[in-house]
Amino acid sequence: MGKIKIKRSFKQFVKDKNIEISVKRYLIDALSYMALGLFSSLLIGTIFNTLGDKLNISLFTEVINPMAKQVTGPAIAVAIAYGLQAPPLVMFSCALVGACGNELGGPVGAFVATIFAVEFGKLVSKETKVDILVTPAVTIIVGVFIAELVGPAVSAFMTSFGNLIMKSTEMQPILMGSIVAVLVGIALTLPISSAAICIMLNLSGLAGGAATVGCCCQMVGFAVMSYKENGVGGLFAQGIGTSMLQMSNIIKNWKIWIPPTFASAIIGPLSTTIFKMENIPIGSGMGTCGLVGQIGTITAMEATNKGGFMMWVGILLLNFILPAIITLLIAKIMRSKNLIKPGDLKLDI
């Protein structure tokens, strides 16, 4: 009886501390907020760097971009801590954890270290009279210990897995172009962060280009396919915002996911074979969101002297025109067979 009471007591204690060990909390919430941290540091720095190169603005290339890279770890950690609803002292202490995690294991090292740091920090938060010392100390010690213990190994595994995907895409561009485009595109529409996944995998090159196409097919595809229901507002919300808005409708009728996903499978191989489109990790999982995927493509291809007319044709054709046309054609066929009904794509915006 005593043991049962202790277990219940501890469970209640953990619950009171807002600690929830679940797939949603760590692979949806944490990843999504990690992406926000990346957007606010590494990604915006990359955009400034590209603009600085084009417009010859040294402030963008020599100050903002290098500093953005330096604060990537702390930005990731604080964003994750915020997403996990950490108390203030825990959240602010995670800046140091993120810096160590990123230094030792890259973005994935910062991600893993921060999760442990936040949850252990919550356990001791406001439990002592010297909370201002205990909470930061526990948060930092746990986070840095985890960063040193598993950061390098986890980062090496993710990088190796990403390299395997990229090498496989080079060896089997048709098959892998289709697979990568479909899977990353699906990840973009699911309530997880495709951008964070691509950065963790360090996905670039041809595989990065295929991933971008898959994301574009989801965003542009859903945007044009649902234009009758959602109008111009829905077009922009999905086309340069996120196709994740359709997730509740997908749950009601999963068949609406077929047209953009099928488009990904078709256009992915065109990206890897004919146009040989590439991207950088920060842009691979972004699609047309804020046009970051396209900025990443320009950055990647111009860095290897592959920019020019065909690059721009590829961006327009593979990221915008073909995703819209193919998705609309497939959706029209499905509507004629009553597989997609009026109102199935309606958003509450």
Coordinates of C-alpha atoms in Angstrom, one line a residue:
M1 CA 0.0 0.0 0.0
G2 CA 2.8 2.3 0.9
K3 CA 4.6 1.7 -2.4
I4 CA 1.4 2.5 -4.3
K5 CA 0.9 5.8 -2.5
I6 CA 4.6 6.8 -3.2
K7 CA 4.2 6.0 -6.9
R8 CA 0.9 7.9 -7.1
S9 CA 2.5 10.8 -5.1
F10 CA 5.5 10.9 -7.5
K11 CA 3.2 10.8 -10.6
Q12 CA 1.2 13.7 -9.2
F13 CA 4.4 15.6 -8.4
V14 CA 5.6 15.1 -12.0
K15 CA 2.2 16.1 -13.3
D16 CA 2.2 19.2 -11.1
K17 CA 5.6 20.1 -12.6
N18 CA 4.1 20.0 -16.1
I19 CA 6.3 17.1 -17.2
E20 CA 4.7 15.0 -19.8
I21 CA 6.6 12.1 -21.3
S22 CA 5.0 11.7 -24.7
V23 CA 5.6 11.6 -28.4
K24 CA 3.6 14.8 -28.8
R25 CA 5.6 16.7 -26.2
Y26 CA 9.0 15.8 -27.5
L27 CA 8.6 15.0 -31.2
I28 CA 5.9 17.5 -32.1
D29 CA 6.0 20.4 -29.6
A30 CA 9.8 20.4 -29.0
L31 CA 10.7 20.0 -32.7
S32 CA 8.3 22.7 -33.8
Y33 CA 9.7 25.2 -31.3
M34 CA 13.2 24.1 -32.2
A35 CA 12.4 25.2 -35.8
L36 CA 11.3 28.6 -34.5
G37 CA 14.7 29.0 -32.8
L38 CA 16.4 28.0 -36.0
F39 CA 14.3 30.5 -38.0
S40 CA 15.2 33.3 -35.5
S41 CA 18.9 32.7 -35.8
L42 CA 20.5 30.5 -38.4
L43 CA 17.8 30.9 -41.1
I44 CA 17.4 34.6 -40.9
G45 CA 21.1 34.9 -40.9
T46 CA 21.3 32.9 -44.1
I47 CA 18.7 35.2 -45.7
F48 CA 20.6 38.3 -44.7
N49 CA 23.8 36.7 -46.0
T50 CA 22.2 36.0 -49.4
L51 CA 20.8 39.5 -49.6
G52 CA 24.1 41.0 -48.5
D53 CA 26.0 39.1 -51.2
K54 CA 23.5 40.3 -53.8
L55 CA 23.3 43.9 -52.7
N56 CA 26.9 44.2 -51.4
I57 CA 25.8 45.1 -47.8
S58 CA 28.7 44.2 -45.4
L59 CA 26.5 44.6 -42.3
F60 CA 24.5 41.6 -43.5
T61 CA 27.4 39.4 -44.4
E62 CA 30.1 40.3 -41.9
V63 CA 28.1 41.1 -38.8
I64 CA 24.6 39.7 -38.8
N65 CA 25.2 36.3 -40.5
P66 CA 28.3 35.3 -38.3
M67 CA 26.5 36.4 -35.1
A68 CA 23.4 34.5 -36.2
K69 CA 25.4 31.3 -36.5
Q70 CA 27.0 31.9 -33.0
V71 CA 23.6 32.2 -31.3
T72 CA 22.0 29.3 -33.0
G73 CA 22.5 26.9 -30.1
P74 CA 21.1 29.3 -27.4
A75 CA 18.2 30.2 -29.7
I76 CA 17.3 26.6 -30.2
A77 CA 17.4 25.9 -26.5
V78 CA 15.4 28.8 -25.3
A79 CA 12.8 28.1 -28.0
I80 CA 12.5 24.5 -27.0
A81 CA 12.3 25.5 -23.3
Y82 CA 9.5 27.9 -24.1
G83 CA 7.7 25.2 -26.1
L84 CA 8.0 22.8 -23.1
Q85 CA 6.6 25.5 -20.9
A86 CA 9.7 25.8 -18.7
P87 CA 9.7 28.2 -15.7
P88 CA 11.7 31.4 -16.3
L89 CA 14.9 30.4 -14.5
V90 CA 15.0 27.1 -16.4
M91 CA 14.3 28.7 -19.7
F92 CA 17.0 31.3 -19.4
S93 CA 19.6 28.8 -18.1
C94 CA 19.0 26.8 -21.2
A95 CA 20.8 29.4 -23.3
L96 CA 24.1 28.0 -21.9
V97 CA 22.9 24.4 -22.4
G98 CA 22.1 25.2 -26.1
A99 CA 25.4 26.7 -26.7
C100 CA 27.2 23.6 -25.3
G101 CA 24.9 21.2 -27.1
N102 CA 25.3 22.9 -30.4
E103 CA 29.1 23.1 -30.0
L104 CA 29.4 19.4 -29.1
G105 CA 26.7 17.9 -31.2
G106 CA 25.2 20.5 -33.6
P107 CA 21.5 21.3 -33.6
V108 CA 20.6 17.8 -32.7
G109 CA 22.9 17.9 -29.7
A110 CA 21.3 21.1 -28.5
F111 CA 17.9 19.5 -29.0
V112 CA 18.6 16.4 -26.9
A113 CA 20.5 18.3 -24.2
T114 CA 17.8 20.9 -23.8
I115 CA 15.0 18.4 -23.4
F116 CA 16.8 16.7 -20.5
A117 CA 17.8 20.1 -19.0
V118 CA 14.3 21.5 -19.1
E119 CA 12.6 18.5 -17.5
F120 CA 15.2 18.1 -14.7
G121 CA 15.1 21.9 -14.2
K122 CA 11.3 21.7 -13.8
L123 CA 11.7 19.0 -11.1
V124 CA 13.7 21.3 -8.8
S125 CA 12.2 24.6 -9.7
K126 CA 10.8 26.5 -6.7
E127 CA 11.5 23.5 -4.4
T128 CA 14.2 25.2 -2.3
K129 CA 14.7 28.5 -0.6
V130 CA 17.7 29.2 -2.8
D131 CA 15.8 28.5 -6.1
I132 CA 17.8 31.2 -7.9
L133 CA 20.9 29.1 -7.5
V134 CA 19.6 25.5 -7.4
T135 CA 17.4 25.7 -10.5
P136 CA 20.0 27.2 -12.9
A137 CA 22.7 24.9 -11.5
V138 CA 20.7 21.7 -12.0
T139 CA 19.5 22.8 -15.4
I140 CA 23.0 23.6 -16.7
I141 CA 24.7 20.6 -15.1
V142 CA 22.2 18.1 -16.5
G143 CA 22.1 19.8 -19.9
V144 CA 25.9 20.0 -20.3
F145 CA 26.4 16.5 -19.0
I146 CA 23.9 15.1 -21.6
A147 CA 25.5 17.3 -24.3
E148 CA 28.9 15.7 -23.6
L149 CA 27.5 12.2 -23.1
V150 CA 25.3 11.8 -26.1
G151 CA 25.6 14.9 -28.2
P152 CA 28.5 13.9 -30.5
A153 CA 27.2 10.3 -30.9
V154 CA 23.7 11.4 -31.8
S155 CA 24.9 14.1 -34.1
A156 CA 27.3 11.6 -35.8
F157 CA 24.4 9.2 -36.3
M158 CA 22.1 11.8 -37.8
T159 CA 24.8 13.2 -40.1
S160 CA 25.7 9.6 -41.2
F161 CA 22.1 8.9 -41.9
G162 CA 21.7 12.1 -43.8
N163 CA 24.9 11.3 -45.8
L164 CA 23.4 7.9 -46.6
I165 CA 20.3 9.6 -48.0
M166 CA 22.3 12.1 -50.0
K167 CA 24.6 9.4 -51.4
S168 CA 21.7 7.1 -52.2
T169 CA 20.0 10.0 -54.0
E170 CA 23.1 10.5 -56.2
M171 CA 23.3 6.8 -57.0
Q172 CA 19.5 6.3 -57.5
P173 CA 18.2 9.7 -58.4
I174 CA 14.8 8.6 -59.8
L175 CA 13.8 6.3 -56.9
M176 CA 15.3 8.4 -54.1
G177 CA 14.2 11.6 -55.6
S178 CA 10.6 10.4 -55.4
I179 CA 11.0 8.9 -51.9
V180 CA 12.7 11.9 -50.4
A181 CA 10.2 14.3 -51.9
V182 CA 7.2 12.3 -50.6
L183 CA 8.5 11.7 -47.1
V184 CA 9.8 15.3 -46.4
G185 CA 6.6 16.7 -48.0
I186 CA 4.5 14.6 -45.7
A187 CA 6.6 15.7 -42.7
L188 CA 6.0 19.3 -43.6
T189 CA 2.2 18.9 -43.5
L190 CA 2.3 16.8 -40.3
P191 CA 2.4 18.7 -37.0
I192 CA 6.2 18.2 -36.9
S193 CA 9.0 20.3 -38.3
S194 CA 10.4 19.2 -41.6
A195 CA 12.9 22.0 -41.4
A196 CA 14.3 20.8 -38.1
I197 CA 14.5 17.3 -39.4
C198 CA 16.4 18.3 -42.6
I199 CA 18.8 20.4 -40.4
M200 CA 19.4 17.5 -38.0
L201 CA 20.1 15.3 -41.0
N202 CA 22.2 18.0 -42.6
L203 CA 20.3 17.3 -45.8
S204 CA 21.7 19.1 -48.8
G205 CA 22.7 18.6 -52.4
L206 CA 20.3 16.7 -54.7
A207 CA 18.5 15.2 -51.7
G208 CA 17.9 18.7 -50.4
G209 CA 16.5 19.8 -53.8
A210 CA 14.1 16.8 -53.8
A211 CA 13.0 17.6 -50.2
T212 CA 12.3 21.2 -51.3
V213 CA 10.2 20.0 -54.2
G214 CA 8.2 17.7 -51.9
C215 CA 7.5 20.5 -49.5
C216 CA 6.5 22.9 -52.4
C217 CA 4.1 20.3 -53.7
Q218 CA 2.3 20.1 -50.4
M219 CA 2.1 23.9 -49.9
V220 CA 1.4 25.0 -53.4
G221 CA -0.8 21.9 -54.1
F222 CA -3.1 22.4 -51.1
A223 CA -3.2 26.2 -51.8
V224 CA -4.5 25.9 -55.4
M225 CA -6.6 22.8 -54.7
S226 CA -8.5 24.5 -52.0
Y227 CA -8.8 27.9 -53.7
K228 CA -12.6 27.6 -54.3
E229 CA -13.2 27.0 -50.6
N230 CA -10.6 29.4 -49.1
G231 CA -10.0 32.1 -51.6
V232 CA -7.0 34.4 -51.8
G233 CA -6.5 34.3 -48.0
G234 CA -6.2 30.5 -48.0
L235 CA -4.0 30.6 -51.1
F236 CA -1.4 32.7 -49.3
A237 CA -1.8 31.1 -45.9
Q238 CA -1.0 27.7 -47.3
G239 CA 1.2 28.7 -50.3
I240 CA 3.7 30.8 -48.4
G241 CA 2.6 29.9 -44.9
T242 CA 2.1 26.2 -44.2
S243 CA 0.1 23.2 -45.5
M244 CA -0.2 22.1 -41.9
L245 CA -3.4 24.1 -41.8
Q246 CA -5.1 21.2 -43.7
M247 CA -4.2 18.6 -41.0
S248 CA -7.6 18.6 -39.4
N249 CA -9.3 18.2 -42.9
I250 CA -6.9 15.3 -43.7
I251 CA -8.0 13.5 -40.5
K252 CA -11.6 13.9 -41.7
N253 CA -10.8 12.7 -45.2
W254 CA -7.3 11.4 -45.8
K255 CA -7.9 11.2 -49.6
I256 CA -7.3 15.0 -49.9
W257 CA -3.7 14.2 -49.2
I258 CA -3.3 12.1 -52.3
P259 CA -3.0 14.9 -55.0
P260 CA -0.1 16.9 -53.5
T261 CA 1.7 13.7 -52.4
F262 CA 1.4 12.1 -55.8
A263 CA 2.7 15.4 -57.3
S264 CA 5.8 15.1 -55.0
A265 CA 6.4 11.5 -56.3
I266 CA 6.3 12.7 -59.9
I267 CA 8.3 16.0 -59.6
G268 CA 11.0 14.7 -57.2
P269 CA 12.8 12.7 -59.9
L270 CA 12.6 15.6 -62.3
S271 CA 14.5 17.7 -59.7
T272 CA 17.2 15.1 -59.2
T273 CA 17.7 14.1 -62.8
I274 CA 16.8 16.7 -65.4
F275 CA 17.2 20.0 -63.4
K276 CA 19.6 18.7 -60.7
M277 CA 18.3 21.1 -58.1
E278 CA 20.1 21.5 -54.8
N279 CA 19.5 23.1 -51.5
I280 CA 21.2 23.8 -48.1
P281 CA 19.9 22.1 -45.0
I282 CA 18.2 25.2 -43.6
G283 CA 16.1 25.5 -46.8
S284 CA 15.5 21.9 -47.7
G285 CA 12.5 21.4 -45.4
M286 CA 10.9 24.8 -46.0
G287 CA 9.3 24.6 -49.4
T288 CA 7.7 27.9 -50.3
C289 CA 7.3 29.1 -46.7
G290 CA 8.5 32.7 -46.8
L291 CA 10.3 31.7 -50.0
V292 CA 13.1 30.4 -47.8
G293 CA 13.3 27.1 -49.8
Q294 CA 14.0 29.2 -53.0
I295 CA 16.5 31.4 -51.2
G296 CA 18.3 28.2 -50.0
T297 CA 18.3 26.8 -53.6
I298 CA 19.9 30.0 -54.9
T299 CA 22.5 30.0 -52.1
A300 CA 23.4 26.3 -52.6
M301 CA 23.6 26.4 -56.4
E302 CA 25.4 29.7 -56.8
A303 CA 28.0 28.5 -54.2
T304 CA 28.9 25.7 -56.6
N305 CA 28.6 27.8 -59.8
K306 CA 25.4 26.0 -60.8
G307 CA 23.2 29.1 -60.9
G308 CA 21.9 30.7 -64.0
F309 CA 19.0 30.4 -66.3
M310 CA 18.3 26.7 -65.7
M311 CA 18.3 27.2 -62.0
W312 CA 15.6 29.9 -62.3
V313 CA 13.6 27.7 -64.7
G314 CA 13.8 24.8 -62.2
I315 CA 12.6 27.0 -59.3
L316 CA 9.6 28.3 -61.2
L317 CA 8.7 25.0 -62.8
L318 CA 9.4 22.5 -60.0
N319 CA 8.5 24.7 -57.0
F320 CA 5.4 26.5 -58.3
I321 CA 4.0 25.6 -61.8
L322 CA 4.1 21.8 -61.9
P323 CA 3.0 21.3 -58.2
A324 CA -0.1 23.4 -59.0
I325 CA -0.9 21.8 -62.4
I326 CA -0.4 18.2 -61.3
T327 CA -2.2 18.6 -58.0
L328 CA -5.2 20.2 -59.7
L329 CA -5.4 17.5 -62.4
I330 CA -5.3 14.7 -59.8
A331 CA -7.8 16.5 -57.6
K332 CA -10.1 17.0 -60.6
I333 CA -10.2 13.3 -61.3
M334 CA -10.8 12.5 -57.6
R335 CA -13.6 15.0 -57.4
S336 CA -15.2 13.5 -60.5
K337 CA -15.3 10.2 -58.7
N338 CA -16.6 11.9 -55.5
L339 CA -13.5 10.9 -53.5
I340 CA -13.0 14.6 -52.7
K341 CA -16.3 16.4 -51.9
P342 CA -17.1 20.1 -51.7
G343 CA -16.0 21.6 -48.4
D344 CA -13.4 18.9 -47.7
L345 CA -10.7 21.5 -47.9
K346 CA -12.4 24.3 -46.2
L347 CA -10.2 26.1 -43.6
D348 CA -11.4 28.1 -40.6
I349 CA -9.4 31.2 -41.3

